[in-house]
Structure formats: structure tokens, C-alpha cells
Coordinates of C-alpha atoms and ligand atoms in Angstrom, one line a residue:
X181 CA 67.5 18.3 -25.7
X182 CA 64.9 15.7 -26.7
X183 CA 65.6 12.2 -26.2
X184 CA 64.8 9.5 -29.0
X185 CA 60.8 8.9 -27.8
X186 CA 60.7 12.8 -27.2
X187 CA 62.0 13.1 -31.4
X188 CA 59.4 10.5 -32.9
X189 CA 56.9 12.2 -30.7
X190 CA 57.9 15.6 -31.7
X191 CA 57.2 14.1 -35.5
X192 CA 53.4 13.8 -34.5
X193 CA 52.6 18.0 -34.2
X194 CA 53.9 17.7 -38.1
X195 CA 51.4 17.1 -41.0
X196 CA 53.6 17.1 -43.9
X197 CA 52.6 15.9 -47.5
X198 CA 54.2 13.2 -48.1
X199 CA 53.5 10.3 -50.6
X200 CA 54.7 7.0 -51.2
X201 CA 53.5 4.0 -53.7
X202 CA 50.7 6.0 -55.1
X203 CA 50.0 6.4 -51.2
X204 CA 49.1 9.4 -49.3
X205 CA 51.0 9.1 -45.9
X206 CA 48.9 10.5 -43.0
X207 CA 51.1 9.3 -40.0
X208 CA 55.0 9.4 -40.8
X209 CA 55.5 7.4 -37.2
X210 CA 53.5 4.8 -37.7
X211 CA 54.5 3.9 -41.6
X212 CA 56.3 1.1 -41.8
X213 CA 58.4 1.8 -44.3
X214 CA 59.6 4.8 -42.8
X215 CA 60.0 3.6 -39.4
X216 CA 63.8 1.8 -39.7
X217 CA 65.1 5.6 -40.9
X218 CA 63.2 7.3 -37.8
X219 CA 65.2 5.2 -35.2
X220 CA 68.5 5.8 -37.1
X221 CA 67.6 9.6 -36.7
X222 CA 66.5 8.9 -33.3
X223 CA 69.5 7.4 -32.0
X224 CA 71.7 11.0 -32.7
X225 CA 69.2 12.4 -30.0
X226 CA 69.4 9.4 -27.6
X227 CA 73.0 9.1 -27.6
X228 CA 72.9 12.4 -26.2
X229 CA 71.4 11.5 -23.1
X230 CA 74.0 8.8 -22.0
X231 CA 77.0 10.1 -19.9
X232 CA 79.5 7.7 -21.8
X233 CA 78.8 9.9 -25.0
X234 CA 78.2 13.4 -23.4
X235 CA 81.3 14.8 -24.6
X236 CA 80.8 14.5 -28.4
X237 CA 77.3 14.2 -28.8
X238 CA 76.6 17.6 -26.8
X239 CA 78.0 21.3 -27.2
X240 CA 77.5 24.5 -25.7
X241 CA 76.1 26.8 -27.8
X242 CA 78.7 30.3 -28.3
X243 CA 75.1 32.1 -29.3
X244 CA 73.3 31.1 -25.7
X245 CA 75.4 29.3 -23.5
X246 CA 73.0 26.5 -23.4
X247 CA 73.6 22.5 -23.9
X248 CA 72.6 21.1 -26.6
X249 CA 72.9 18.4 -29.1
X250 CA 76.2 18.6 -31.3
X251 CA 73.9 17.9 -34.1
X252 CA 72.4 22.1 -33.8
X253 CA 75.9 23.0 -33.1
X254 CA 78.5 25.7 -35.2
X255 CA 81.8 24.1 -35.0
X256 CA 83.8 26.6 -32.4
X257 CA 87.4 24.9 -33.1
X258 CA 89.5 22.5 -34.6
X259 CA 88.1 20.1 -31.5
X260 CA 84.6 20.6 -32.3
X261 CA 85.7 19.5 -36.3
X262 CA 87.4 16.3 -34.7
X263 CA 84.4 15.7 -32.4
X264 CA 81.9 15.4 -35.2
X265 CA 83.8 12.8 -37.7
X266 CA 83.7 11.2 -33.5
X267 CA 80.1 11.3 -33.3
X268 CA 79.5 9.9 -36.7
X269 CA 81.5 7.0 -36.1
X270 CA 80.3 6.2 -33.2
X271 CA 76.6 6.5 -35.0
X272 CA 77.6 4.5 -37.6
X273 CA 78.5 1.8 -35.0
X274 CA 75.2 1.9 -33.4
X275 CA 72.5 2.0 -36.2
X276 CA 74.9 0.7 -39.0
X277 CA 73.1 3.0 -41.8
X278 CA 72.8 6.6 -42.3
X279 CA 71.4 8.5 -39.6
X280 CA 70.7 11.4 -41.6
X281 CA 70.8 14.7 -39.4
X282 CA 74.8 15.3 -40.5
X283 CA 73.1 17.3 -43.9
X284 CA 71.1 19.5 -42.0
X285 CA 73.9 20.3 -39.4
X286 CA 76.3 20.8 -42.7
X287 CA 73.4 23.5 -44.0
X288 CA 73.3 25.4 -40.6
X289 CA 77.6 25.6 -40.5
X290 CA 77.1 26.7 -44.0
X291 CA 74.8 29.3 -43.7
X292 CA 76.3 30.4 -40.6
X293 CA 79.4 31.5 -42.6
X294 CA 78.2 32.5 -46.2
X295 CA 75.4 35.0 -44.3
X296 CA 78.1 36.8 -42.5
X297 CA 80.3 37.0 -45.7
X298 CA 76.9 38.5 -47.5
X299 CA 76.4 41.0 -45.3
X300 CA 79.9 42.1 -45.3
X301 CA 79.3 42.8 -48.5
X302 CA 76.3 43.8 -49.2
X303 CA 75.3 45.4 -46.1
X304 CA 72.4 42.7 -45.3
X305 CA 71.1 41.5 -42.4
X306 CA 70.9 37.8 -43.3
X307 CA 73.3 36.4 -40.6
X308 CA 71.6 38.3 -37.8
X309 CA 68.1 36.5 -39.3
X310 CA 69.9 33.7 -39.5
X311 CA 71.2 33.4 -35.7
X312 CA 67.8 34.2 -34.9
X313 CA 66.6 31.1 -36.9
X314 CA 69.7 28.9 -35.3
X315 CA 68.4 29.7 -32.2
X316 CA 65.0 28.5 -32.8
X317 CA 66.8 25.0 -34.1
X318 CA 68.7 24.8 -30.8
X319 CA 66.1 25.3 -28.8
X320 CA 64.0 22.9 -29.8
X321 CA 66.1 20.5 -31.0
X322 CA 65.2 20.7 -34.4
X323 CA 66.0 18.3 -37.3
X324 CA 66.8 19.7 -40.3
X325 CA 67.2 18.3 -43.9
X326 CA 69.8 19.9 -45.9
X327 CA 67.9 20.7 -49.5
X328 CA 71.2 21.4 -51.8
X329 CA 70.5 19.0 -55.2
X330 CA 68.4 20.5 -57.4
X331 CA 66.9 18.2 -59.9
X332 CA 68.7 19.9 -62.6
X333 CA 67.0 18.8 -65.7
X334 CA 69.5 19.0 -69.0
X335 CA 73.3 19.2 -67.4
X336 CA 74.4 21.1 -70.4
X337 CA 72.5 23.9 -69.5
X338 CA 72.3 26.5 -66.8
X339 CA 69.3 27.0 -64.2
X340 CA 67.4 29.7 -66.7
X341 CA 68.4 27.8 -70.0
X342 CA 66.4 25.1 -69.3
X343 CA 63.2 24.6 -71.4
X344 CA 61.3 24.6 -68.1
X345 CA 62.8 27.2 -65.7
X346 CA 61.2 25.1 -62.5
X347 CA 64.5 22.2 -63.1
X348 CA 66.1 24.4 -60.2
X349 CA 64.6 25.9 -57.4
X350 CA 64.4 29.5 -57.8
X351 CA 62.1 32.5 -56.8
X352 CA 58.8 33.0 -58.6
X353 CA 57.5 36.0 -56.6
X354 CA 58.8 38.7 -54.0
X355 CA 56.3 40.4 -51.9
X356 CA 56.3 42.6 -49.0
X357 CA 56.0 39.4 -46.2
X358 CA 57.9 37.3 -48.2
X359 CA 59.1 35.5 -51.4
X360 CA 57.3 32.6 -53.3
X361 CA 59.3 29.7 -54.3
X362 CA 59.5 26.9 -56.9
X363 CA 61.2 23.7 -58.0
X364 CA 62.6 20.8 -57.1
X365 CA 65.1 18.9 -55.2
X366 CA 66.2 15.3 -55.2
X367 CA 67.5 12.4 -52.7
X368 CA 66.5 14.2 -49.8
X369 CA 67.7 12.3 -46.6
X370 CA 65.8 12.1 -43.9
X371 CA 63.4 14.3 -45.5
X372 CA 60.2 12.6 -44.3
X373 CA 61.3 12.6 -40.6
X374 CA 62.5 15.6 -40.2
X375 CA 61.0 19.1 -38.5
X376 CA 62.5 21.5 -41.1
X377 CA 64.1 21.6 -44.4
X378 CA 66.9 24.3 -45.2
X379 CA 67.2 25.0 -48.9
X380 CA 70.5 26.2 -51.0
X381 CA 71.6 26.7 -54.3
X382 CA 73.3 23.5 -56.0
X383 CA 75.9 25.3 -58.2
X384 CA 77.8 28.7 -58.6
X385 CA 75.5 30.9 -60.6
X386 CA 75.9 34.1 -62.5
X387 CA 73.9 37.1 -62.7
X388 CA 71.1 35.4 -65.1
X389 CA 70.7 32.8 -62.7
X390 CA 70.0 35.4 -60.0
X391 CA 66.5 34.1 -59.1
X392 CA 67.9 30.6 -58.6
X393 CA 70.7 32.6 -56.1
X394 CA 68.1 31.8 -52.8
X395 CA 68.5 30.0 -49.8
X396 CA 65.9 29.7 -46.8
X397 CA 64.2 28.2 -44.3
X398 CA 60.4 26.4 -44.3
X399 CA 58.8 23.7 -42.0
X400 CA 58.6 20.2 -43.4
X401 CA 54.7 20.8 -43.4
X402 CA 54.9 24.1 -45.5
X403 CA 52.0 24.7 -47.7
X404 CA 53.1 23.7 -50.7
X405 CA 55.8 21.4 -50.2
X406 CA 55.2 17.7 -51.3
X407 CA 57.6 14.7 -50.9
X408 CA 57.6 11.7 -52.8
X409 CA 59.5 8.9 -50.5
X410 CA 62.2 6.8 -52.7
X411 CA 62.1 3.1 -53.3
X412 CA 65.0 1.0 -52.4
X413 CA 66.4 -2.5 -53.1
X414 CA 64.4 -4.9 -51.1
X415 CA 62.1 -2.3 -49.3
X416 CA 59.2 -4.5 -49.0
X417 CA 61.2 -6.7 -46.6
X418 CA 60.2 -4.3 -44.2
X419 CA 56.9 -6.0 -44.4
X420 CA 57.5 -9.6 -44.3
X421 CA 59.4 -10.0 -41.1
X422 CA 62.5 -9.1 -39.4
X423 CA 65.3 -11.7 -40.3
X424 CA 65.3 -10.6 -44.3
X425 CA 65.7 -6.8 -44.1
X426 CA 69.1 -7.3 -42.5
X427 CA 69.0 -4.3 -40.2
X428 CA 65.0 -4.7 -39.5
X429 CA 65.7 -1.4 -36.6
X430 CA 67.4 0.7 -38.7
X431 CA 67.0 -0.1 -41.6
X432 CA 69.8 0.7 -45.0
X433 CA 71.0 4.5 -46.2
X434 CA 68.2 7.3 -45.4
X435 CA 65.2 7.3 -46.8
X436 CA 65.5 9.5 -49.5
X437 CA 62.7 12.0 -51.2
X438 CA 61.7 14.0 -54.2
X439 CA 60.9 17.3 -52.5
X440 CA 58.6 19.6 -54.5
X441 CA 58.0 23.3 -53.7
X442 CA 54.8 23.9 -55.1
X443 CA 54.7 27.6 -55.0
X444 CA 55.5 27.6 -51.6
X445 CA 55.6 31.3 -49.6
X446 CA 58.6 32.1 -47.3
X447 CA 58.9 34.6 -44.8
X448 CA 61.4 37.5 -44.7
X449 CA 62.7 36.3 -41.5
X450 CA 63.7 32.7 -43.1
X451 CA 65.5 34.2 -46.0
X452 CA 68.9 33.9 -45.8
X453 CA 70.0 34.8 -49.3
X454 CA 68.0 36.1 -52.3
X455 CA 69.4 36.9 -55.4
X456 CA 73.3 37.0 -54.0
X457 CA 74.4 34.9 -56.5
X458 CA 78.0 35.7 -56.4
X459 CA 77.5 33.7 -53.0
X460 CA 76.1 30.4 -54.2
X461 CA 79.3 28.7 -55.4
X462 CA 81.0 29.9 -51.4
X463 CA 77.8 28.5 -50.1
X464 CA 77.6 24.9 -52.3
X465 CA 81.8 24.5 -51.5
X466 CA 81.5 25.1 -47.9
X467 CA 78.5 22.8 -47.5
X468 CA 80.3 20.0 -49.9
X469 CA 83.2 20.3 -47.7
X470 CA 81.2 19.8 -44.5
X471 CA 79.3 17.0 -45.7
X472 CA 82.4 15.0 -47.5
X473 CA 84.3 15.7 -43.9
X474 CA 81.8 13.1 -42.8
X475 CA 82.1 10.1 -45.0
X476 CA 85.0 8.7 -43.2
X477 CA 83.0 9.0 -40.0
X478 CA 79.9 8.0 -40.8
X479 CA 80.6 4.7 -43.5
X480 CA 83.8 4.0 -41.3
X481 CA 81.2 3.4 -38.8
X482 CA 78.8 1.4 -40.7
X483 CA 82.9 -0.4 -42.1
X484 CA 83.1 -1.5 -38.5
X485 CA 79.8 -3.4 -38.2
X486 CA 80.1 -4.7 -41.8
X487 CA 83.8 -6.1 -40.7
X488 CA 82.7 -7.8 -37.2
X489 CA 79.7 -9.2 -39.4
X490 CA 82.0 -10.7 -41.8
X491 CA 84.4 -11.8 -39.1
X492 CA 81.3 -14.1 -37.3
X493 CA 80.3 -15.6 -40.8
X494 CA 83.6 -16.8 -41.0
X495 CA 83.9 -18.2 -37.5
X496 CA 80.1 -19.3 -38.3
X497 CA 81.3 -21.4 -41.3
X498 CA 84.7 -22.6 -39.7
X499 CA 87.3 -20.6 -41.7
X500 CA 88.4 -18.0 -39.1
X501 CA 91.5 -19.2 -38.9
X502 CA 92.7 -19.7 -42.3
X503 CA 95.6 -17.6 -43.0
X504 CA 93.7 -15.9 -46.4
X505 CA 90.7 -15.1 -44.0
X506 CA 92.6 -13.3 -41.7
X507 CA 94.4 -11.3 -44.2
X508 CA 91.0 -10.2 -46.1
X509 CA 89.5 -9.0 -42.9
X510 CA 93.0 -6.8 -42.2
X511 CA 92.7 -5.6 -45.5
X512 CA 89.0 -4.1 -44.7
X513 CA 90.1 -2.7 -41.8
X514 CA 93.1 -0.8 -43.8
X515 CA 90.8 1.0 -46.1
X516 CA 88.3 1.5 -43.1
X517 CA 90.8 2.8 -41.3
X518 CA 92.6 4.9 -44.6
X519 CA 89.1 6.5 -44.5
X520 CA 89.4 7.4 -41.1
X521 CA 92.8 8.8 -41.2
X522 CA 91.5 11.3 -44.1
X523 CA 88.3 12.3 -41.6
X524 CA 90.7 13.3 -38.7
X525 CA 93.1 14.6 -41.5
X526 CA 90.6 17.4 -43.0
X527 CA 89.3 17.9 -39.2
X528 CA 92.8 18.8 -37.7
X529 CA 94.0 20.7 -40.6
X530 CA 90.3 22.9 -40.4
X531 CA 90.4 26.9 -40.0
X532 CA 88.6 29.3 -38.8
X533 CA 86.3 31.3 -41.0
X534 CA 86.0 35.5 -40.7
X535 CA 82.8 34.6 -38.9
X536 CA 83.9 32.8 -36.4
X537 CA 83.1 29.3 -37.7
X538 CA 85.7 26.6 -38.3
X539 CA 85.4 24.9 -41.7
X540 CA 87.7 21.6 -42.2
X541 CA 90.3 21.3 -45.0
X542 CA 88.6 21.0 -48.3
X543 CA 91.2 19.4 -50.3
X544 CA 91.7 16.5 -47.8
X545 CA 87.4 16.7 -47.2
X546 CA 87.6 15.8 -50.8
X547 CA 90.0 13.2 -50.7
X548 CA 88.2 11.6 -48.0
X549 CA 85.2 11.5 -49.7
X550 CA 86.9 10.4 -53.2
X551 CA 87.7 7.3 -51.3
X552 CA 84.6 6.7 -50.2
X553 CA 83.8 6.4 -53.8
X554 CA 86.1 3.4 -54.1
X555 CA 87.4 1.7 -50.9
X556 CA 83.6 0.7 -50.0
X557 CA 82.9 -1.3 -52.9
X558 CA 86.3 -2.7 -51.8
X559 CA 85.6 -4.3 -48.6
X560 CA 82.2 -5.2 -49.1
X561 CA 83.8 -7.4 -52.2
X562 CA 86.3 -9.0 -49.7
X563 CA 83.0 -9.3 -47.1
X564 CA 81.0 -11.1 -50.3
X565 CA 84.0 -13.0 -50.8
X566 CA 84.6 -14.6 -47.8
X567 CA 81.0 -15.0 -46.3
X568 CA 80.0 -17.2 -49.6
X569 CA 77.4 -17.6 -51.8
X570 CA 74.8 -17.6 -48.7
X571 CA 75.1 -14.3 -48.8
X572 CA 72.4 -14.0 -51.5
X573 CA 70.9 -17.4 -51.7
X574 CA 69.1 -18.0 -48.0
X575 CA 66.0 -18.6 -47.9
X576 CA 63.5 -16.3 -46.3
X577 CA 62.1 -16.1 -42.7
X578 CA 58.9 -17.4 -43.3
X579 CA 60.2 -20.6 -44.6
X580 CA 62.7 -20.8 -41.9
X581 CA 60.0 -20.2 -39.4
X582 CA 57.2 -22.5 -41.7
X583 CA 56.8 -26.0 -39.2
X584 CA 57.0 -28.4 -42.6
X585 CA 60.2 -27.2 -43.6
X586 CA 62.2 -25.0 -41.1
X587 CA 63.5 -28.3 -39.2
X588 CA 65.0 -28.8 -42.6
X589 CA 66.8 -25.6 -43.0
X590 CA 67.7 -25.5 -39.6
X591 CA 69.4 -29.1 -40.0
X592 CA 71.0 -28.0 -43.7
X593 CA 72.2 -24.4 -43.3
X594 CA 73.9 -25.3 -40.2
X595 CA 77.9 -24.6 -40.1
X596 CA 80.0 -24.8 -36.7
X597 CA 78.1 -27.0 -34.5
X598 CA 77.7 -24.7 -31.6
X599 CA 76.2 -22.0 -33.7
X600 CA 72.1 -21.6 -34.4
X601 CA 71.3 -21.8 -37.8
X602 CA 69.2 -19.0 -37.1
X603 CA 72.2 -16.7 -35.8
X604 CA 74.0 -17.8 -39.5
X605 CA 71.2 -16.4 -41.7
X606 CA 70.6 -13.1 -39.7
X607 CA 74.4 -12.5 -40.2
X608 CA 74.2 -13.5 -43.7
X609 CA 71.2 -11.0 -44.0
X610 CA 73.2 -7.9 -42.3
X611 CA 76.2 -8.3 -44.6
X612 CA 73.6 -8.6 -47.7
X613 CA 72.3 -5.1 -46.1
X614 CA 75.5 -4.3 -45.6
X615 CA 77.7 -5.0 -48.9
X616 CA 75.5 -5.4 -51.7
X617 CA 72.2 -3.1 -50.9
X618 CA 72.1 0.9 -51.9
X619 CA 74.8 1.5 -49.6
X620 CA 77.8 1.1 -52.2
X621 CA 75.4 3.7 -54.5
X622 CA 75.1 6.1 -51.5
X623 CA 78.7 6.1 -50.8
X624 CA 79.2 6.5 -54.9
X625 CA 77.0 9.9 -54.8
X626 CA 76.0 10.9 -51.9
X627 CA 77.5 14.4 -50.9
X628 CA 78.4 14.7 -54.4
X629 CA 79.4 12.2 -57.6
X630 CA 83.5 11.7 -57.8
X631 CA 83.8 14.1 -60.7
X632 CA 82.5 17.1 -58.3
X633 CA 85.1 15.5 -55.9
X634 CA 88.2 15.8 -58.4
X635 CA 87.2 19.2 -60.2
X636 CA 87.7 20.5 -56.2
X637 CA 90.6 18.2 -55.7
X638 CA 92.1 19.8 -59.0
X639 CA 91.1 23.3 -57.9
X640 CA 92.7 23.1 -54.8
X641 CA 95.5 20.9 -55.2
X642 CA 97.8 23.2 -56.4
X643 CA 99.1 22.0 -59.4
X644 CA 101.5 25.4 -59.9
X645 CA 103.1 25.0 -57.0
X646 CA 104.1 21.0 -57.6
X647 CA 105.3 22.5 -60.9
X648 CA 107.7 24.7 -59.1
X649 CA 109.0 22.0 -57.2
X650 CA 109.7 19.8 -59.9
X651 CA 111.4 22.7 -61.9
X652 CA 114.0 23.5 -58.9
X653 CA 114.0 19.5 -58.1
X654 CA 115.4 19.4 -62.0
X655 CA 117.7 22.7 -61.6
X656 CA 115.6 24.6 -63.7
X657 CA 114.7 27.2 -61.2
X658 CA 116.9 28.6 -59.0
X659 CA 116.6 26.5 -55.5
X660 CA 117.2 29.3 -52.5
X661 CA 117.8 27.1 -49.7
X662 CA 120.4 24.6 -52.0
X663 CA 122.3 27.8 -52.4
X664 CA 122.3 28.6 -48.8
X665 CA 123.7 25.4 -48.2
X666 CA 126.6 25.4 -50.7
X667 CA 127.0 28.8 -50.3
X668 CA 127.0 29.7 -53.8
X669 CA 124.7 30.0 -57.2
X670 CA 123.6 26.4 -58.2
X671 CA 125.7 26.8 -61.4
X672 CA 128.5 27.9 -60.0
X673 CA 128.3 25.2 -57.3
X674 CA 128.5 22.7 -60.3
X675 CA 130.8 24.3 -62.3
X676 CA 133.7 24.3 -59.5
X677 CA 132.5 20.8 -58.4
X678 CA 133.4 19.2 -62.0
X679 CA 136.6 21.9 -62.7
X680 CA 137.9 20.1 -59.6
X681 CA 136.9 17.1 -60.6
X682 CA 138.5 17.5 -64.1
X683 CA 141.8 19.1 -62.8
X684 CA 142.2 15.9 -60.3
X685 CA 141.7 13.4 -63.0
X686 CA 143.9 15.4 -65.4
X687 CA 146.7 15.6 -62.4
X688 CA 146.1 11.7 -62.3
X689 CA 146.6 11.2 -66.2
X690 CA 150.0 13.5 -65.8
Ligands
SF4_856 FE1 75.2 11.7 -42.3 FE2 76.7 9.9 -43.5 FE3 74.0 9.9 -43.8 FE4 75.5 11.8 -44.9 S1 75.6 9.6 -45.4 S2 73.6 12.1 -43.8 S3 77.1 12.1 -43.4 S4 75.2 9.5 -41.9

């Protein structure tokens, strides 16, 4: 297992292409602006180095017998769903952004279990590839982006309706060593600092999609393959200083990327399906449901810093006490914690797949993640609320560290006495980072919009069944276990209840 320095080093044997700002990046580790999202990444290998965290930051592999990092790990059990949504709260805690391997780690449970379901099939011998691939990952510690969203060009139409058939990524050429791929994928995380990138379909497809049906393996530094790094709010902060980014180490969501597959060529050996498109919709569920196991791990984290920030603002401006204070910051902590409850939830109520691999409960996976739609924009209102207008209107580091004037601020911007001025504005800065910055977008989309959240939520939520109940609540349909009880036919139940009835009253009248 690498540690942190071992990962960023490990970035320097890759020459991927990456641009940014009309910029060709040569050296991803010593860019800047990429630099916050490498030390998020580098704190999941770290963490796994320090006894305290052993337990849910490492695994043993069931293919090798080896440790390694959780991270490369297929979940073995209902303990090993638990001890992920752990591990990304705990990450959460210590970087306070998106650390980024989770997508990669969803693509390898994934794969692990839609390859074996192929091959049942089929006949194919994509899991054994596969597990050879895995192995490779584990070994080395690899980190791998998860390539799922295709750019997807007009949303009316399907992959091979599209006026230009490159909006998905599909497969432009078979040959004996390999296949050749094109398209597109967007909001890549982690992308630019990672060692490989595993591609799968976005959507169930049918059979004139198959070309788009393909899922495989390539090296970040794949001939062929291009990223364009995203801009985010503020980015340039990165540049003036420390104080005004907020969370100057790790900086705020990813780093997300357009990913292009120029015609790039892929191996036999990293194929893992091609042209199995009655697979794609298995494979895209599965992954969703990994991925939106996470959000009330991983923003439940990020939840905790954002409440302890909000909690020293207010003891920084000398309202801590205040009743309404104390009851906004117990109403963050109920929807952190609500989130949390639906992480476990989906975790615990997981099952185990034909091939082995335990997959949590998609209905509550999307129920968790639904609510990360909402209850984030939530609390960071209440943590705008009661840190104040600050919050957006201090003024920047180089004035508060420019000799002519930063006496000034230090003397105006002060609150409780015994409280620097410049421990005030850096808190001010986190929660900025914190509440108001592409987080609350990233917890809107990423691992899927709400809509893809409640067309699973309806699938699965078993709308017949409630149906039922509400038929024999209403005595519609017969209700078994009422008759048990009573020891007769719900009708007839009623019918001597209310003869009775009827003969005692008329007895009375007599
Ligand atoms: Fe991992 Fe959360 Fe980032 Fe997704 S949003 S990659 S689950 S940290």
C-alpha cells in the first residue's frame, strides 16, 4: 500500500494530456490548481498507514490474501458495506471536500458483479479478465476514475440517434489485439490525478445501441485520451494566497474533467464488456447504487466540519449561547445525522450478489442520496444564517496582510475579545468554501440528478404491494391474518358483531 508522498510520486511515471485554461499541463503535481484535489486523494492512502484507522481503511483481499487499501477492495459482507460509508466519513472529516477515489472503487464492485453475470450468460470470459485486471489495481495501489457520464448530446435521443454518433462513448473499430474507442465523458472526478480510468455505459441500451454496450479499462496516459480540467467558483484563489480559498490543502469538490477518447485502442485483456448491451442498465444500477451508498458518508463528513465551523463563528461573534443559535446548529446535525442514518441503513440492509459481492440496498441507496439533494442546501442556509453577512463580504488576505491597512482590519473585524481577527476570517472563509461554493451543486448531481434518484425510488418502491395493503387496511381484500385472529371470514366477523349488537339494543327497546 502506498502512503500519501508514495501516491503523488506514483503521479510523476504518468504523462497524461491534460489541458487547462488554454494550457497544456506537463506536471500534474506541481500545478497549482490541481494540487488541493491531489492531497484530498492522498489522504485515502495515508490514512491507511495509521493504526487508529487500520480497520476501515484496509482489507484483505478474498482474490490474494494480501492487505490492502479498502479503496481496491470488493465488498465481502454486510461489514465491509458498513465499513466504507465509515471510511468516507471519516475522509470527509479530514480533508472536508471530495476525495475522489469512492467512483473508481464503485466501478471495480460494479464490474466485479455485472462480468460474472455476462459470462453466465454468454459464456465469456470477462470476469476472469477482469480479476486479472483487479489484481493489477490491488497491487499497486492504483487510483481509478470511474468514467460512467457520457456527454450525451440531445436527451431526447438515444446513443445512435444522435446527429453525431461520438455524444456517447462507443466502439469505432474491433481488431484482432483490441477495439478502438470514441467519445466523450463529462465531470470526471479526480480524473487528472488518477493512475487509470474505468469506462461504463451511462444508460440501459438496446440492441441498436450495441456499439455503445462497452466497458474497459485504459491508463490515464492512453494515447488518445485528452482531459480538459473544469473551472470552479473562485478557482484562482488558489493563486493569491491561502486565507481566501477557504480549504487552501484541500481544496472544494474534485476537480472535475471533460475526458475525450480520441480514437483510443484497448486491449482484449481490458475489455470487460463489448456489445452486451442487455448488461448496461445491471451495470449503470449497480454502480448508481454504490456511489449514492456514499453520499451520507462522504458530505456527512464534510456536514461535520461545516457544523464545528459554524459553531466557532458563533462563539467568534458572541452568540453561542443564544437559545436560536443553539437550536440551528441541532438542526444541522439532525439532517447530517438523517443522512447518516440512510448510509448505515442501505449498508445493513445490503446482499450478496451470485458472484460473491455484496451490493447495499438500492431503494434506501437512493433515498440517501435523494436527500443529499436537499438537506445540504439546508444546513449550509442555517450555517449562512447564523455566521452573518461576513460570510461573503471579508476582505481578502492581501489586504489583511497589506502594513497600511491590515492594523485596520485587524482592529474592525474583531468580535470576542480573545479571538484573532485573523482566526475569524479564515473561519468565515471555510464556511464560504463550505456553504455557498460548488459543493451544494455537487451534492445536487453528483452520482446522478434527483430525477434518476426517484425513477429508481419508484421502480423499486413497490407501489403494488402498498396498494395491497391499503386495500385489506380498507376491507377490500381479504386480510388472512385478521381472520386468524377472529376466527372467521372478515364479513362474517362483522356481520355477527352488528346482529348482536342490533339484537341487544332491540332487547333494550323491548
Ligand atoms: Fe467519493 Fe463523495 Fe467525492 Fe463521490 S462525492 S467521489 S462519494 S467523496
Amino acid at each position: 500500500m502506498m502512503t500519501g508522498k508514495e501516491y503523488i510520486e506514483s503521479l510523476k511515471k504518468y504523462k497524461p494530456t491534460i489541458y487547462f485554461m488554454g494550457r497544456r499541463i506537463n506536471s500534474v503535481v506541481d500545478e497549482p490548481m490541481f494540487r488541493p484535489h491531489i492531497h484530498a486523494a492522498a489522504m485515502t492512502y495515508e490514512l491507511a498507514h495509521d493504526p487508529r484507522y487500520e480497520d476501515i481503511m484496509t482489507a484483505t483481499s478474498h482474490i490474494t490474501g494480501e492487505k490492502i487499501n479498502r479503496f481496491t477492495h470488493i465488498h465481502q459482507s454486510i461489514e465491509d458495506l458498513v465499513k466504507k460509508v465509515r471510511m468516507m466519513r471519516l475522509l470527509g472529516q479530514k480533508t472536508a471536500t471530495c476525495f475522489q477515489r469512492c467512483v473508481g472503487f464503485d466501478a471495480l464492485n460494479a464490474l466485479y458483479i455485472t462480468t460474472y453475470d455476462i459470462d453466465k450468460k454468454y459464456g465469456t470470459e470477462y470476469h476472469q479478465r477482469f480479476i486479472e485486471y483487479l489484481k493489477y489495481v490491488q497491487k499497486n495501489d492504483l487510483m481509478c476514475v470511474g468514467a460512467m457520464t457520457d456527454v450525451k448530446g440531445d436527451r431526447s435521443l438515444k446513443p445512435h440517434q444522435q446527429k453525431d454518433p461520438d455524444l456517447y462513448v462507443h466502439i469505432v473499430e474491433k481488431r484482432e489485439d483490441g477495439i478502438v474507442v470514441r467519445g466523450a465523458k463529462a465531470h470526471m472526478t479526480g480524473a487528472v490525478n488518477s493512475h487509470e480510468v474505468i469506462v461504463m455505459p451511462t444508460r440501459a441500451l438496446g440492441p441498436e445501441d450495441k456499439d455503445y454496450a462497452v466497458s474497459f479499462a485504459v491508463p490515464i496516459d492512453a494515447e488518445g485520451l485528452i482531459n480538459v480540467f473544469a473551472r470552479q467558483t473562485n478557482d484562482t484563489r488558489r493563486l493569491d494566497g491561502v486565507i481566501d480559498c477557504g480549504n487552501a490543502k484541500y481544496g472544494v469538490v474534485g476537480g472535475e474533467t471533460l475526458m475525450i477518447f480520441n480514437d483510443v485502442f484497448v486491449p482484449w485483456e481490458r475489455v470487460f464488456m463489448c456489445g452486451e448491451y442487455d448488461f448496461a442498465g445491471q451495470l449503470v444500477e449497480i454502480f448508481a447504487t454504490y456511489h449514492r451508498q456514499n453520499y451520507g458518508g462522504c458530505k456527512v463528513g464534510v456536514a461535520d466540519v461545516l457544523i464545528g465551523a459554524t459553531a466557532n463563528i458563533a462563539e467568534y461573534n458572541g452568540v453561542a449561547k443564544a437559545p436560536h443559535i443553539i437550536d440551528k446548529l441541532t438542526e444541522m446535525m439532525h439532517l447530517a445525522e438523517t443522512c447518516w442514518c440512510c448510509s448505515l441503513a442501505c449498508s445493513y440492509e445490503g446482499y450478496k450478489t451470485p458472484s460473491g459481492a455484496y451490493v447495499p440496498n438500492p431503494l434506501l441507496a437512493n433515498i440517501t442520496k435523494l436527500n443529499m439533494t436537499r438537506f445540504p442546501y439546508e444546513w449550509s442556509r442555517l450555517a449562512q444564517d447564523i455566521a452573518g453577512g461576513l460570510v461573503i463580504t471579508a476582505p481578502s488576505e492581501k489586504d489583511y496582510r497589506n502594513p497600511e491597512i491590515g492594523s485596520l482590519i485587524e482592529k474592525y473585524l474583531k468580535g470576542v475579545a480573545e479571538v484573532p481577527t485573523e482566526h475569524r476570517i479564515r473561519m468565515f472563509r471555510l464556511i464560504e468554501n463550505l456553504a455557498i461554493g460548488a459543493q451544494l451543486p455537487e451534492s445536487m448531481h453528483g452520482a446522478g440528478s434527483p430525477q434518476a434518484q426517484k425513477i429508481m425510488i419508484w421502480r423499486r418502491g413497490n407501489i403494488e404491494m402498498k396498494k395491497d395493503l391499503a386495500k385489506i387496511a380498507a376491507g377490500i381484500k381479504p386480510d388472512e391474518h385478521f381472520e386468524k385472529i377472529v376466527g372467521k371470514k372478515e364479513e362474517e366477523f362483522f356481520k355477527d358483531l352488528f346482529d348482536k349488537m342490533n339484537k341487544k339494543r332491540s332487547d333494550r327497546e323491548l
